[in-house]
Tab-separated table of N, CA and C in Angstrom:
chain	number	residue	atom	x	y	z
U	1	UNK	N	-59.420	-16.101	37.955
U	1	UNK	CA	-58.034	-16.046	38.364
U	1	UNK	C	-57.585	-14.723	39.156
U	2	UNK	N	-56.653	-14.411	39.616
U	2	UNK	CA	-56.237	-12.940	40.046
U	2	UNK	C	-55.762	-12.204	38.805
U	3	UNK	N	-55.822	-11.062	38.933
U	3	UNK	CA	-55.480	-10.100	37.910
U	3	UNK	C	-54.306	-10.078	37.267
U	4	UNK	N	-53.251	-10.415	38.215
U	4	UNK	CA	-51.742	-10.628	37.737
U	4	UNK	C	-51.719	-11.809	36.816
U	5	UNK	N	-52.405	-12.883	37.167
U	5	UNK	CA	-52.151	-14.145	36.422
U	5	UNK	C	-52.846	-14.041	35.013
U	6	UNK	N	-53.954	-13.229	34.984
U	6	UNK	CA	-54.733	-12.930	33.754
U	6	UNK	C	-53.629	-12.277	32.787
U	7	UNK	N	-53.251	-11.217	33.364
U	7	UNK	CA	-52.391	-10.202	32.654
U	7	UNK	C	-51.264	-10.792	32.119
U	8	UNK	N	-50.538	-11.619	33.083
U	8	UNK	CA	-49.209	-12.081	32.764
U	8	UNK	C	-49.607	-13.089	31.442
U	9	UNK	N	-50.535	-13.953	31.508
U	9	UNK	CA	-50.810	-14.835	30.345
U	9	UNK	C	-51.125	-14.089	28.918
U	10	UNK	N	-51.867	-13.053	29.116
U	10	UNK	CA	-52.075	-12.100	28.113
U	10	UNK	C	-50.886	-11.636	27.167
U	11	UNK	N	-49.769	-11.255	28.168
U	11	UNK	CA	-48.489	-10.871	27.528
U	11	UNK	C	-47.613	-11.705	26.945
U	12	UNK	N	-47.864	-13.156	26.935
U	12	UNK	CA	-47.179	-14.228	26.556
U	12	UNK	C	-47.844	-14.470	25.043
U	13	UNK	N	-47.656	-13.577	24.056
U	13	UNK	CA	-48.140	-13.648	22.696
U	13	UNK	C	-47.660	-15.017	22.053
U	14	UNK	N	-46.261	-15.346	22.410
U	14	UNK	CA	-45.868	-16.605	21.777
U	14	UNK	C	-46.571	-17.829	22.033
U	15	UNK	N	-47.442	-17.916	23.088
U	15	UNK	CA	-48.201	-18.831	23.533
U	15	UNK	C	-49.556	-18.849	22.929
U	16	UNK	N	-50.015	-17.962	22.283
U	16	UNK	CA	-51.188	-17.939	21.716
U	16	UNK	C	-51.906	-18.774	21.098
U	17	UNK	N	-50.865	-19.656	20.226
U	17	UNK	CA	-51.280	-20.605	19.465
U	17	UNK	C	-51.616	-21.764	20.280
U	18	UNK	N	-51.303	-21.791	21.586
U	18	UNK	CA	-51.571	-23.094	22.421
U	18	UNK	C	-53.166	-23.044	22.542
U	19	UNK	N	-53.892	-21.874	22.369
U	19	UNK	CA	-55.333	-21.953	22.765
U	19	UNK	C	-56.269	-21.412	21.817
U	20	UNK	N	-55.599	-20.606	20.646
U	20	UNK	CA	-56.483	-20.122	19.690
U	20	UNK	C	-56.454	-20.920	18.540
U	21	UNK	N	-57.553	-20.701	18.036
U	21	UNK	CA	-57.680	-21.783	16.613
U	21	UNK	C	-56.955	-21.235	15.199
U	22	UNK	N	-56.843	-20.005	15.163
U	22	UNK	CA	-56.031	-19.500	13.894
U	22	UNK	C	-54.774	-18.981	14.027
U	23	UNK	N	-54.370	-18.592	15.423
U	23	UNK	CA	-52.823	-18.188	15.388
U	23	UNK	C	-51.796	-19.202	15.097
U	24	UNK	N	-51.000	-19.117	14.246
U	24	UNK	CA	-50.199	-19.973	13.865
U	24	UNK	C	-48.532	-19.807	14.709
U	25	UNK	N	-48.136	-18.774	14.724
U	25	UNK	CA	-46.850	-18.289	15.334
U	25	UNK	C	-47.021	-16.782	15.691
U	26	UNK	N	-46.212	-16.569	16.576
U	26	UNK	CA	-46.058	-15.098	16.941
U	26	UNK	C	-44.622	-15.031	17.505
U	27	UNK	N	-43.904	-14.026	16.980
U	27	UNK	CA	-42.495	-13.707	17.170
U	27	UNK	C	-42.198	-12.278	17.530
U	28	UNK	N	-41.969	-12.054	18.796
U	28	UNK	CA	-41.662	-10.676	19.377
U	28	UNK	C	-40.277	-10.225	18.800
U	29	UNK	N	-40.660	-9.248	18.190
U	29	UNK	CA	-39.297	-8.333	17.623
U	29	UNK	C	-38.582	-7.818	18.792
U	30	UNK	N	-39.207	-6.813	19.516
U	30	UNK	CA	-38.728	-6.016	20.816
U	30	UNK	C	-40.043	-5.955	21.705
U	31	UNK	N	-39.966	-5.019	22.599
U	31	UNK	CA	-40.962	-4.947	23.524
U	31	UNK	C	-42.130	-4.394	23.119
U	32	UNK	N	-42.165	-3.622	21.851
U	32	UNK	CA	-43.436	-3.116	21.392
U	32	UNK	C	-43.993	-3.829	20.193
U	33	UNK	N	-43.090	-4.321	19.505
U	33	UNK	CA	-43.378	-4.970	18.203
U	33	UNK	C	-43.336	-6.391	18.049
U	34	UNK	N	-44.146	-7.011	17.305
U	34	UNK	CA	-44.439	-8.626	17.050
U	34	UNK	C	-44.932	-9.022	15.654
U	35	UNK	N	-44.480	-10.027	15.264
U	35	UNK	CA	-44.841	-10.513	13.925
U	35	UNK	C	-46.005	-11.796	14.242
U	36	UNK	N	-46.824	-11.675	13.458
U	36	UNK	CA	-48.155	-12.697	13.487
U	36	UNK	C	-48.173	-13.378	12.295
U	37	UNK	N	-48.465	-14.711	12.651
U	37	UNK	CA	-48.973	-15.415	11.259
U	37	UNK	C	-50.244	-16.304	11.682
U	38	UNK	N	-51.322	-16.242	11.021
U	38	UNK	CA	-52.631	-16.560	11.314
U	38	UNK	C	-53.237	-17.206	10.053
U	39	UNK	N	-53.701	-18.464	10.548
U	39	UNK	CA	-54.587	-19.194	9.297
U	39	UNK	C	-56.136	-18.795	9.135
U	40	UNK	N	-56.300	-18.123	8.061
U	40	UNK	CA	-57.563	-17.768	7.738
U	40	UNK	C	-58.144	-18.579	6.572
U	41	UNK	N	-59.037	-19.376	6.982
U	41	UNK	CA	-59.680	-20.155	5.916
U	41	UNK	C	-58.544	-21.226	5.291
U	42	UNK	N	-58.456	-21.195	4.085
U	42	UNK	CA	-57.392	-22.126	3.416
U	42	UNK	C	-56.008	-21.391	3.329
U	43	UNK	N	-55.778	-20.127	3.673
U	43	UNK	CA	-54.408	-19.381	3.650
U	43	UNK	C	-54.168	-18.927	4.705
U	44	UNK	N	-52.826	-18.386	4.598
U	44	UNK	CA	-52.162	-17.812	5.908
U	44	UNK	C	-51.857	-16.352	5.724
U	45	UNK	N	-52.348	-15.639	6.519
U	45	UNK	CA	-52.003	-14.228	6.744
U	45	UNK	C	-51.001	-13.940	7.726
U	46	UNK	N	-50.306	-12.584	7.469
U	46	UNK	CA	-49.277	-12.237	8.485
U	46	UNK	C	-49.342	-10.600	8.744
U	47	UNK	N	-49.190	-10.277	9.786
U	47	UNK	CA	-49.189	-8.797	10.157
U	47	UNK	C	-48.084	-8.310	11.118
U	48	UNK	N	-47.882	-7.056	11.173
U	48	UNK	CA	-47.085	-6.535	12.411
U	48	UNK	C	-47.776	-5.692	13.315
U	49	UNK	N	-47.759	-6.244	14.575
U	49	UNK	CA	-48.382	-5.605	15.813
U	49	UNK	C	-47.709	-4.668	16.330
U	50	UNK	N	-48.010	-3.399	16.834
U	50	UNK	CA	-47.458	-2.558	17.684
U	50	UNK	C	-48.079	-2.188	18.941
U	51	UNK	N	-47.347	-2.413	19.935
U	51	UNK	CA	-48.188	-1.817	21.232
U	51	UNK	C	-47.902	-0.396	21.486
U	52	UNK	N	-49.066	0.319	21.565
U	52	UNK	CA	-49.192	1.749	21.868
U	52	UNK	C	-49.133	2.155	23.265
U	53	UNK	N	-49.618	1.286	23.969
U	53	UNK	CA	-49.602	1.583	25.443
U	53	UNK	C	-49.934	0.220	26.288
U	54	UNK	N	-49.155	0.059	27.371
U	54	UNK	CA	-49.088	-1.170	28.167
U	54	UNK	C	-48.677	-0.826	29.674
U	55	UNK	N	-49.816	-0.938	30.448
U	55	UNK	CA	-49.721	-0.777	31.810
U	55	UNK	C	-50.074	-2.008	32.416
U	56	UNK	N	-49.070	-2.530	33.432
U	56	UNK	CA	-49.281	-3.919	33.730
U	56	UNK	C	-50.556	-4.029	34.873
U	57	UNK	N	-51.127	-5.140	34.664
U	57	UNK	CA	-52.484	-5.304	35.335
U	57	UNK	C	-53.539	-4.219	35.078
U	58	UNK	N	-53.609	-3.552	34.146
U	58	UNK	CA	-54.534	-2.571	33.587
U	58	UNK	C	-55.069	-2.683	32.372
U	59	UNK	N	-54.192	-2.534	31.452
U	59	UNK	CA	-54.436	-2.417	29.936
U	59	UNK	C	-53.259	-2.635	29.084
U	60	UNK	N	-53.589	-2.917	27.853
U	60	UNK	CA	-52.878	-3.084	26.545
U	60	UNK	C	-53.447	-2.523	25.554
U	61	UNK	N	-52.755	-1.779	24.671
U	61	UNK	CA	-53.434	-0.970	23.613
U	61	UNK	C	-52.674	-1.199	22.398
U	62	UNK	N	-53.196	-1.659	21.141
U	62	UNK	CA	-52.387	-2.202	20.116
U	62	UNK	C	-52.970	-1.704	18.840
U	63	UNK	N	-52.065	-1.761	17.844
U	63	UNK	CA	-52.672	-1.821	16.340
U	63	UNK	C	-51.880	-2.541	15.558
U	64	UNK	N	-52.338	-3.098	14.414
U	64	UNK	CA	-51.876	-4.057	13.570
U	64	UNK	C	-51.851	-3.405	12.025
U	65	UNK	N	-50.764	-3.752	11.249
U	65	UNK	CA	-50.704	-3.463	10.054
U	65	UNK	C	-50.532	-4.689	9.156
U	66	UNK	N	-51.295	-5.004	8.271
U	66	UNK	CA	-50.936	-6.209	7.315
U	66	UNK	C	-51.563	-5.852	5.744
U	67	UNK	N	-51.228	-6.668	4.966
U	67	UNK	CA	-51.678	-6.748	3.508
U	67	UNK	C	-53.165	-6.681	3.360
U	68	UNK	N	-53.934	-7.562	4.253
U	68	UNK	CA	-55.068	-7.650	4.096
U	68	UNK	C	-56.055	-6.772	4.984
U	69	UNK	N	-55.586	-5.989	5.902
U	69	UNK	CA	-56.258	-5.019	6.842
U	69	UNK	C	-55.630	-4.766	8.006
U	70	UNK	N	-56.337	-3.887	8.692
U	70	UNK	CA	-55.700	-3.280	9.848
U	70	UNK	C	-56.540	-3.328	11.076
U	71	UNK	N	-55.917	-3.435	12.364
U	71	UNK	CA	-56.983	-3.551	13.504
U	71	UNK	C	-56.265	-2.468	14.602
U	72	UNK	N	-57.106	-2.068	15.549
U	72	UNK	CA	-56.884	-1.311	16.480
U	72	UNK	C	-57.547	-2.052	17.875
U	73	UNK	N	-56.782	-2.418	18.795
U	73	UNK	CA	-57.661	-2.995	19.885
U	73	UNK	C	-57.001	-2.611	21.333
U	74	UNK	N	-57.791	-2.949	22.130
U	74	UNK	CA	-57.468	-2.865	23.682
U	74	UNK	C	-58.198	-3.708	24.372
U	75	UNK	N	-57.280	-4.187	25.418
U	75	UNK	CA	-57.874	-5.187	26.310
U	75	UNK	C	-57.491	-4.469	27.787
U	76	UNK	N	-58.549	-4.581	28.741
U	76	UNK	CA	-58.328	-4.224	29.988
U	76	UNK	C	-58.617	-5.135	30.991
U	77	UNK	N	-57.961	-5.008	32.214
U	77	UNK	CA	-58.310	-5.881	33.210
U	77	UNK	C	-58.706	-5.169	34.430
U	78	UNK	N	-59.720	-5.861	35.161
U	78	UNK	CA	-60.479	-5.324	36.115
U	78	UNK	C	-60.783	-6.265	37.291
U	79	UNK	N	-60.159	-6.043	38.272
U	79	UNK	CA	-60.397	-6.916	39.532
U	79	UNK	C	-61.784	-6.971	40.305
U	80	UNK	N	-62.284	-8.082	40.130
U	80	UNK	CA	-63.879	-8.120	40.959
U	80	UNK	C	-63.488	-8.732	42.372
U	81	UNK	N	-62.835	-9.696	42.469
U	81	UNK	CA	-62.120	-10.016	43.857
U	81	UNK	C	-60.978	-10.597	43.704
U	82	UNK	N	-60.124	-10.990	44.799
U	82	UNK	CA	-58.728	-11.336	44.697
U	82	UNK	C	-58.571	-12.390	43.694
U	83	UNK	N	-59.580	-13.384	43.414
U	83	UNK	CA	-59.388	-14.574	42.451
U	83	UNK	C	-60.262	-14.599	41.298
U	84	UNK	N	-60.756	-13.198	41.016
U	84	UNK	CA	-61.822	-13.006	39.925
U	84	UNK	C	-61.477	-11.820	38.952
U	85	UNK	N	-61.239	-12.014	37.747
U	85	UNK	CA	-60.820	-10.719	36.994
U	85	UNK	C	-61.812	-10.665	35.908
U	86	UNK	N	-62.368	-9.481	35.775
U	86	UNK	CA	-63.041	-9.253	34.339
U	86	UNK	C	-62.146	-8.607	33.202
U	87	UNK	N	-62.042	-9.413	32.160
U	87	UNK	CA	-61.360	-8.920	30.944
U	87	UNK	C	-62.194	-8.188	30.095
U	88	UNK	N	-61.947	-7.093	29.506
U	88	UNK	CA	-62.777	-6.472	28.597
U	88	UNK	C	-61.823	-6.410	27.370
U	89	UNK	N	-62.355	-6.696	26.085
U	89	UNK	CA	-61.666	-6.738	24.824
U	89	UNK	C	-62.474	-6.069	23.895
U	90	UNK	N	-61.805	-4.976	23.394
U	90	UNK	CA	-62.357	-4.299	22.192
U	90	UNK	C	-61.479	-4.162	21.105
U	91	UNK	N	-61.924	-4.567	19.738
U	91	UNK	CA	-60.913	-4.754	18.630
U	91	UNK	C	-61.987	-3.970	17.509
U	92	UNK	N	-61.298	-3.258	16.835
U	92	UNK	CA	-61.726	-2.649	15.608
U	92	UNK	C	-60.980	-3.054	14.288
U	93	UNK	N	-61.745	-3.712	13.426
U	93	UNK	CA	-61.175	-4.223	12.398
U	93	UNK	C	-61.428	-3.791	11.125
U	94	UNK	N	-60.595	-3.474	10.094
U	94	UNK	CA	-60.656	-2.779	9.004
U	94	UNK	C	-60.131	-3.654	7.708
U	95	UNK	N	-60.892	-4.418	7.142
U	95	UNK	CA	-60.396	-5.366	6.079
U	95	UNK	C	-60.121	-4.724	4.680
U	96	UNK	N	-59.065	-5.077	3.997
U	96	UNK	CA	-58.984	-4.372	2.854
U	96	UNK	C	-58.883	-5.545	1.710
U	97	UNK	N	-58.898	-6.834	1.900
U	97	UNK	CA	-58.931	-7.824	0.718
U	97	UNK	C	-60.320	-8.271	0.305
U	98	UNK	N	-60.578	-8.990	-0.633
U	98	UNK	CA	-62.065	-9.249	-0.961
U	98	UNK	C	-62.466	-10.370	0.064
U	99	UNK	N	-61.546	-11.427	0.170
U	99	UNK	CA	-61.780	-12.425	1.113
U	99	UNK	C	-62.257	-11.896	2.727
U	100	UNK	N	-61.404	-10.993	3.134
U	100	UNK	CA	-61.739	-10.455	4.334
U	100	UNK	C	-62.797	-9.654	4.248
U	101	UNK	N	-63.181	-8.907	3.326
U	101	UNK	CA	-64.326	-7.936	3.459
U	101	UNK	C	-65.746	-8.921	3.438
U	102	UNK	N	-65.496	-10.045	2.636
U	102	UNK	CA	-66.506	-10.948	2.663
U	102	UNK	C	-66.876	-11.599	3.868
U	103	UNK	N	-65.906	-12.030	4.617
U	103	UNK	CA	-65.755	-12.548	6.006
U	103	UNK	C	-66.333	-11.644	6.853
U	104	UNK	N	-66.174	-10.250	6.795
U	104	UNK	CA	-66.570	-9.438	7.687
U	104	UNK	C	-68.091	-9.032	7.525
U	105	UNK	N	-68.469	-9.300	6.174
U	105	UNK	CA	-70.118	-9.259	6.156
U	105	UNK	C	-70.647	-10.126	6.935
U	106	UNK	N	-70.067	-11.389	7.206
U	106	UNK	CA	-70.685	-12.609	7.556
U	106	UNK	C	-70.294	-12.462	9.288
U	107	UNK	N	-69.609	-11.496	9.759
U	107	UNK	CA	-68.924	-11.385	11.126
U	107	UNK	C	-68.153	-12.437	11.412
U	108	UNK	N	-67.622	-13.177	10.562
U	108	UNK	CA	-66.499	-14.310	10.861
U	108	UNK	C	-65.625	-13.999	11.858
U	109	UNK	N	-64.925	-12.544	11.728
U	109	UNK	CA	-63.770	-12.130	12.500
U	109	UNK	C	-64.263	-12.209	14.153
U	110	UNK	N	-65.498	-11.569	14.296
U	110	UNK	CA	-65.973	-11.390	15.470
U	110	UNK	C	-66.342	-12.815	16.241
U	111	UNK	N	-66.788	-13.723	15.472
U	111	UNK	CA	-67.026	-14.887	16.081
U	111	UNK	C	-65.881	-15.688	16.477
U	112	UNK	N	-64.785	-15.527	15.556
U	112	UNK	CA	-63.410	-16.384	15.677
U	112	UNK	C	-62.888	-15.603	17.162
U	113	UNK	N	-63.016	-14.307	17.149
U	113	UNK	CA	-62.381	-13.496	18.315
U	113	UNK	C	-62.982	-14.123	19.876
U	114	UNK	N	-64.365	-13.980	19.691
U	114	UNK	CA	-65.255	-14.501	21.012
U	114	UNK	C	-64.746	-15.968	21.230
U	115	UNK	N	-64.803	-17.009	20.409
U	115	UNK	CA	-64.244	-18.169	20.436
U	115	UNK	C	-62.796	-18.258	21.232
U	116	UNK	N	-61.903	-17.433	20.494
U	116	UNK	CA	-60.557	-17.424	20.933
U	116	UNK	C	-60.334	-16.853	22.499
U	117	UNK	N	-61.419	-15.921	22.682
U	117	UNK	CA	-61.322	-15.320	24.024
U	117	UNK	C	-61.759	-16.244	25.101
U	118	UNK	N	-63.032	-17.283	24.785
U	118	UNK	CA	-63.326	-18.097	25.553
U	118	UNK	C	-62.208	-19.147	25.754
U	119	UNK	N	-61.568	-19.558	24.820
U	119	UNK	CA	-60.425	-20.506	25.009
U	119	UNK	C	-59.305	-19.842	25.599
U	120	UNK	N	-59.056	-18.599	25.630
U	120	UNK	CA	-58.025	-17.900	26.586
U	120	UNK	C	-58.602	-18.216	28.172
U	121	UNK	N	-59.795	-17.836	28.414
U	121	UNK	CA	-60.400	-17.877	29.687
U	121	UNK	C	-60.195	-19.542	30.180
U	122	UNK	N	-60.483	-20.385	29.377
U	122	UNK	CA	-60.246	-21.757	29.650
U	122	UNK	C	-58.811	-22.178	29.996
U	123	UNK	N	-58.072	-21.750	29.227
U	123	UNK	CA	-56.524	-21.715	29.084
U	123	UNK	C	-55.855	-21.388	30.418
U	124	UNK	N	-56.137	-20.053	30.823
U	124	UNK	CA	-55.779	-19.352	32.035
U	124	UNK	C	-56.216	-20.234	33.325
U	125	UNK	N	-57.603	-20.448	33.271
U	125	UNK	CA	-58.279	-20.945	34.585
U	125	UNK	C	-57.543	-22.385	34.987
U	126	UNK	N	-57.198	-23.198	33.730
U	126	UNK	CA	-56.667	-24.391	34.086
U	126	UNK	C	-55.084	-24.429	34.175
U	127	UNK	N	-54.279	-23.346	33.771
U	127	UNK	CA	-52.854	-23.540	33.636
U	127	UNK	C	-52.349	-23.427	34.791
U	128	UNK	N	-50.986	-23.407	34.818
U	128	UNK	CA	-49.999	-23.275	36.045
U	128	UNK	C	-49.969	-21.716	36.186
U	129	UNK	N	-50.201	-21.242	37.436
U	129	UNK	CA	-50.075	-19.838	37.784
U	129	UNK	C	-48.793	-19.268	37.920
U	130	UNK	N	-47.841	-20.134	37.756
U	130	UNK	CA	-46.489	-19.497	37.793
U	130	UNK	C	-45.727	-18.718	36.656
U	131	UNK	N	-46.585	-18.404	35.624
U	131	UNK	CA	-46.048	-17.679	34.340
U	131	UNK	C	-45.626	-16.317	34.684
U	132	UNK	N	-44.519	-15.748	34.116
U	132	UNK	CA	-43.771	-14.674	34.279
U	132	UNK	C	-44.348	-13.983	32.934
U	133	UNK	N	-45.144	-12.802	33.236
U	133	UNK	CA	-45.460	-12.033	32.070
U	133	UNK	C	-44.424	-10.872	32.179
U	134	UNK	N	-44.740	-10.071	30.707
U	134	UNK	CA	-43.982	-8.738	30.690
U	134	UNK	C	-44.573	-7.809	31.485
U	135	UNK	N	-43.722	-7.357	32.482
U	135	UNK	CA	-44.237	-6.276	33.434
U	135	UNK	C	-43.683	-4.917	33.097
U	136	UNK	N	-43.193	-4.440	31.991
U	136	UNK	CA	-42.818	-3.230	31.450
U	136	UNK	C	-44.059	-2.421	31.448
U	137	UNK	N	-43.771	-1.084	31.061
U	137	UNK	CA	-44.622	-0.176	30.633
U	137	UNK	C	-44.345	0.526	29.440
U	138	UNK	N	-45.391	0.632	28.610
U	138	UNK	CA	-45.197	1.568	27.317
U	138	UNK	C	-46.220	2.305	27.157
U	139	UNK	N	-45.796	3.755	26.936
U	139	UNK	CA	-46.645	4.797	26.891
U	139	UNK	C	-46.222	5.576	25.359
U	140	UNK	N	-47.322	5.747	24.452
U	140	UNK	CA	-47.180	6.541	23.033
U	140	UNK	C	-46.021	5.494	22.357
U	141	UNK	N	-46.160	4.294	22.439
U	141	UNK	CA	-45.366	3.399	21.587
U	141	UNK	C	-43.995	3.288	22.151
U	142	UNK	N	-43.554	4.170	23.218
U	142	UNK	CA	-42.211	3.871	23.748
U	142	UNK	C	-42.215	3.062	25.128
U	143	UNK	N	-41.186	2.287	25.305
U	143	UNK	CA	-40.883	1.717	26.613
U	143	UNK	C	-40.546	2.828	27.555
U	144	UNK	N	-41.282	3.049	28.618
U	144	UNK	CA	-41.031	4.085	29.615
U	144	UNK	C	-40.488	3.223	30.750
U	145	UNK	N	-40.655	2.024	31.030
U	145	UNK	CA	-40.068	1.285	32.141
U	145	UNK	C	-39.923	-0.210	31.654
U	146	UNK	N	-38.808	-0.510	31.611
U	146	UNK	CA	-38.366	-2.107	30.870
U	146	UNK	C	-39.083	-3.087	32.121
U	147	UNK	N	-39.015	-4.383	31.547
U	147	UNK	CA	-39.423	-5.457	32.370
U	147	UNK	C	-38.642	-5.446	33.514
U	148	UNK	N	-37.134	-5.577	33.371
U	148	UNK	CA	-36.350	-5.602	34.564
U	148	UNK	C	-36.410	-4.511	35.699
U	149	UNK	N	-36.756	-3.380	34.996
U	149	UNK	CA	-36.935	-2.106	36.125
U	149	UNK	C	-38.156	-2.504	36.866
U	150	UNK	N	-39.332	-2.893	36.133
U	150	UNK	CA	-40.480	-3.090	37.038
U	150	UNK	C	-40.461	-4.075	37.801
U	151	UNK	N	-39.699	-5.275	37.582
U	151	UNK	CA	-39.577	-6.353	38.725
U	151	UNK	C	-38.790	-5.996	39.992
U	152	UNK	N	-37.519	-5.018	39.510
U	152	UNK	CA	-36.846	-4.621	40.581
U	152	UNK	C	-37.812	-3.552	41.540
U	153	UNK	N	-38.699	-2.673	40.986
U	153	UNK	CA	-39.381	-2.025	41.718
U	153	UNK	C	-40.435	-2.803	42.712
U	154	UNK	N	-41.009	-3.907	42.019
U	154	UNK	CA	-42.054	-4.883	42.622
U	154	UNK	C	-41.171	-5.483	43.813
U	155	UNK	N	-39.944	-5.909	43.591
U	155	UNK	CA	-39.297	-6.487	44.809
U	155	UNK	C	-39.010	-5.605	45.776
U	156	UNK	N	-38.608	-4.338	45.282
U	156	UNK	CA	-38.388	-3.381	46.477
U	156	UNK	C	-39.487	-2.987	47.199
U	157	UNK	N	-40.761	-2.938	46.636
U	157	UNK	CA	-41.855	-2.624	47.286
U	157	UNK	C	-42.423	-3.790	48.249
U	158	UNK	N	-42.230	-4.919	47.729
U	158	UNK	CA	-42.447	-6.178	48.558
U	158	UNK	C	-41.502	-6.279	49.845
U	159	UNK	N	-40.274	-5.914	49.622
U	159	UNK	CA	-39.490	-5.965	50.994
U	159	UNK	C	-39.811	-4.728	51.751
U	160	UNK	N	-40.180	-3.559	51.298
U	160	UNK	CA	-40.707	-2.496	52.077
U	160	UNK	C	-41.862	-3.030	52.963
U	161	UNK	N	-42.785	-3.639	52.174
U	161	UNK	CA	-44.037	-4.122	53.014
U	161	UNK	C	-43.656	-5.174	54.058
U	162	UNK	N	-42.934	-5.910	53.626
U	162	UNK	CA	-42.346	-6.837	54.773
U	162	UNK	C	-41.822	-6.142	55.914
U	163	UNK	N	-41.103	-5.348	55.659
U	163	UNK	CA	-40.270	-4.481	56.705
U	163	UNK	C	-41.414	-3.673	57.860
U	164	UNK	N	-42.358	-3.023	56.948
U	164	UNK	CA	-43.274	-2.471	57.630
U	164	UNK	C	-44.296	-3.363	58.560
U	165	UNK	N	-44.534	-4.687	58.043
U	165	UNK	CA	-45.008	-5.578	58.961
U	165	UNK	C	-44.461	-6.040	59.959
U	166	UNK	N	-42.978	-6.117	59.723
U	166	UNK	CA	-42.132	-6.562	60.872
U	166	UNK	C	-42.205	-5.509	62.010
U	167	UNK	N	-42.057	-4.311	61.286
U	167	UNK	CA	-41.952	-3.041	62.440
U	167	UNK	C	-43.309	-3.074	63.287
U	168	UNK	N	-44.412	-3.501	62.745
U	168	UNK	CA	-45.783	-3.191	63.374
U	168	UNK	C	-45.849	-4.512	64.515
U	169	UNK	N	-45.175	-5.632	64.229
U	169	UNK	CA	-45.281	-6.697	65.107
U	169	UNK	C	-44.257	-6.778	66.256
U	170	UNK	N	-43.295	-5.991	65.853
U	170	UNK	CA	-41.947	-5.810	66.926
U	170	UNK	C	-42.708	-5.078	68.325
U	171	UNK	N	-42.360	-5.718	69.462
U	171	UNK	CA	-42.886	-5.352	70.654
U	171	UNK	C	-42.106	-3.880	70.842
U	172	UNK	N	-43.017	-3.025	71.597
U	172	UNK	CA	-42.239	-1.645	71.783
U	172	UNK	C	-41.741	-1.702	73.196
U	173	UNK	N	-40.526	-1.211	73.330
U	173	UNK	CA	-39.759	-1.279	74.662
U	173	UNK	C	-39.547	-0.084	75.272
């Protein structure tokens, strides 16, 4: 899929429960923070995620804090062709509970993550391409450009390109 489509779907955290095995719900508190509920074995875990950096169509960097562990992650998007995107996902997981540490020995979290990542690929490939992702920008945990500002800038850039194309096509007189 095109890079914009892949990125836009990734920013729709609330939809992750549609294609992941463990995510039960995600609620976005604001542009940088969200609450996650995940089923792990027989129990449910929750954590708060904070986006540290987010650059549209490039990368999202986040960290999570929960009673049973922390994670630091980065997902980056790389255009290979106009309709083909490579997504690179790196997650560091630091378990703190007995169940989580035992699961970490068996690499259960890594296997789950790989499975969910494949499910994301399938979900995006066969989904409707008209999803609107969050297009704002975050640096050092602070919103430096809101979603609305980003859309206005993209619209203005599109109009400018159309005007340039029109000017090039107009006959000189």
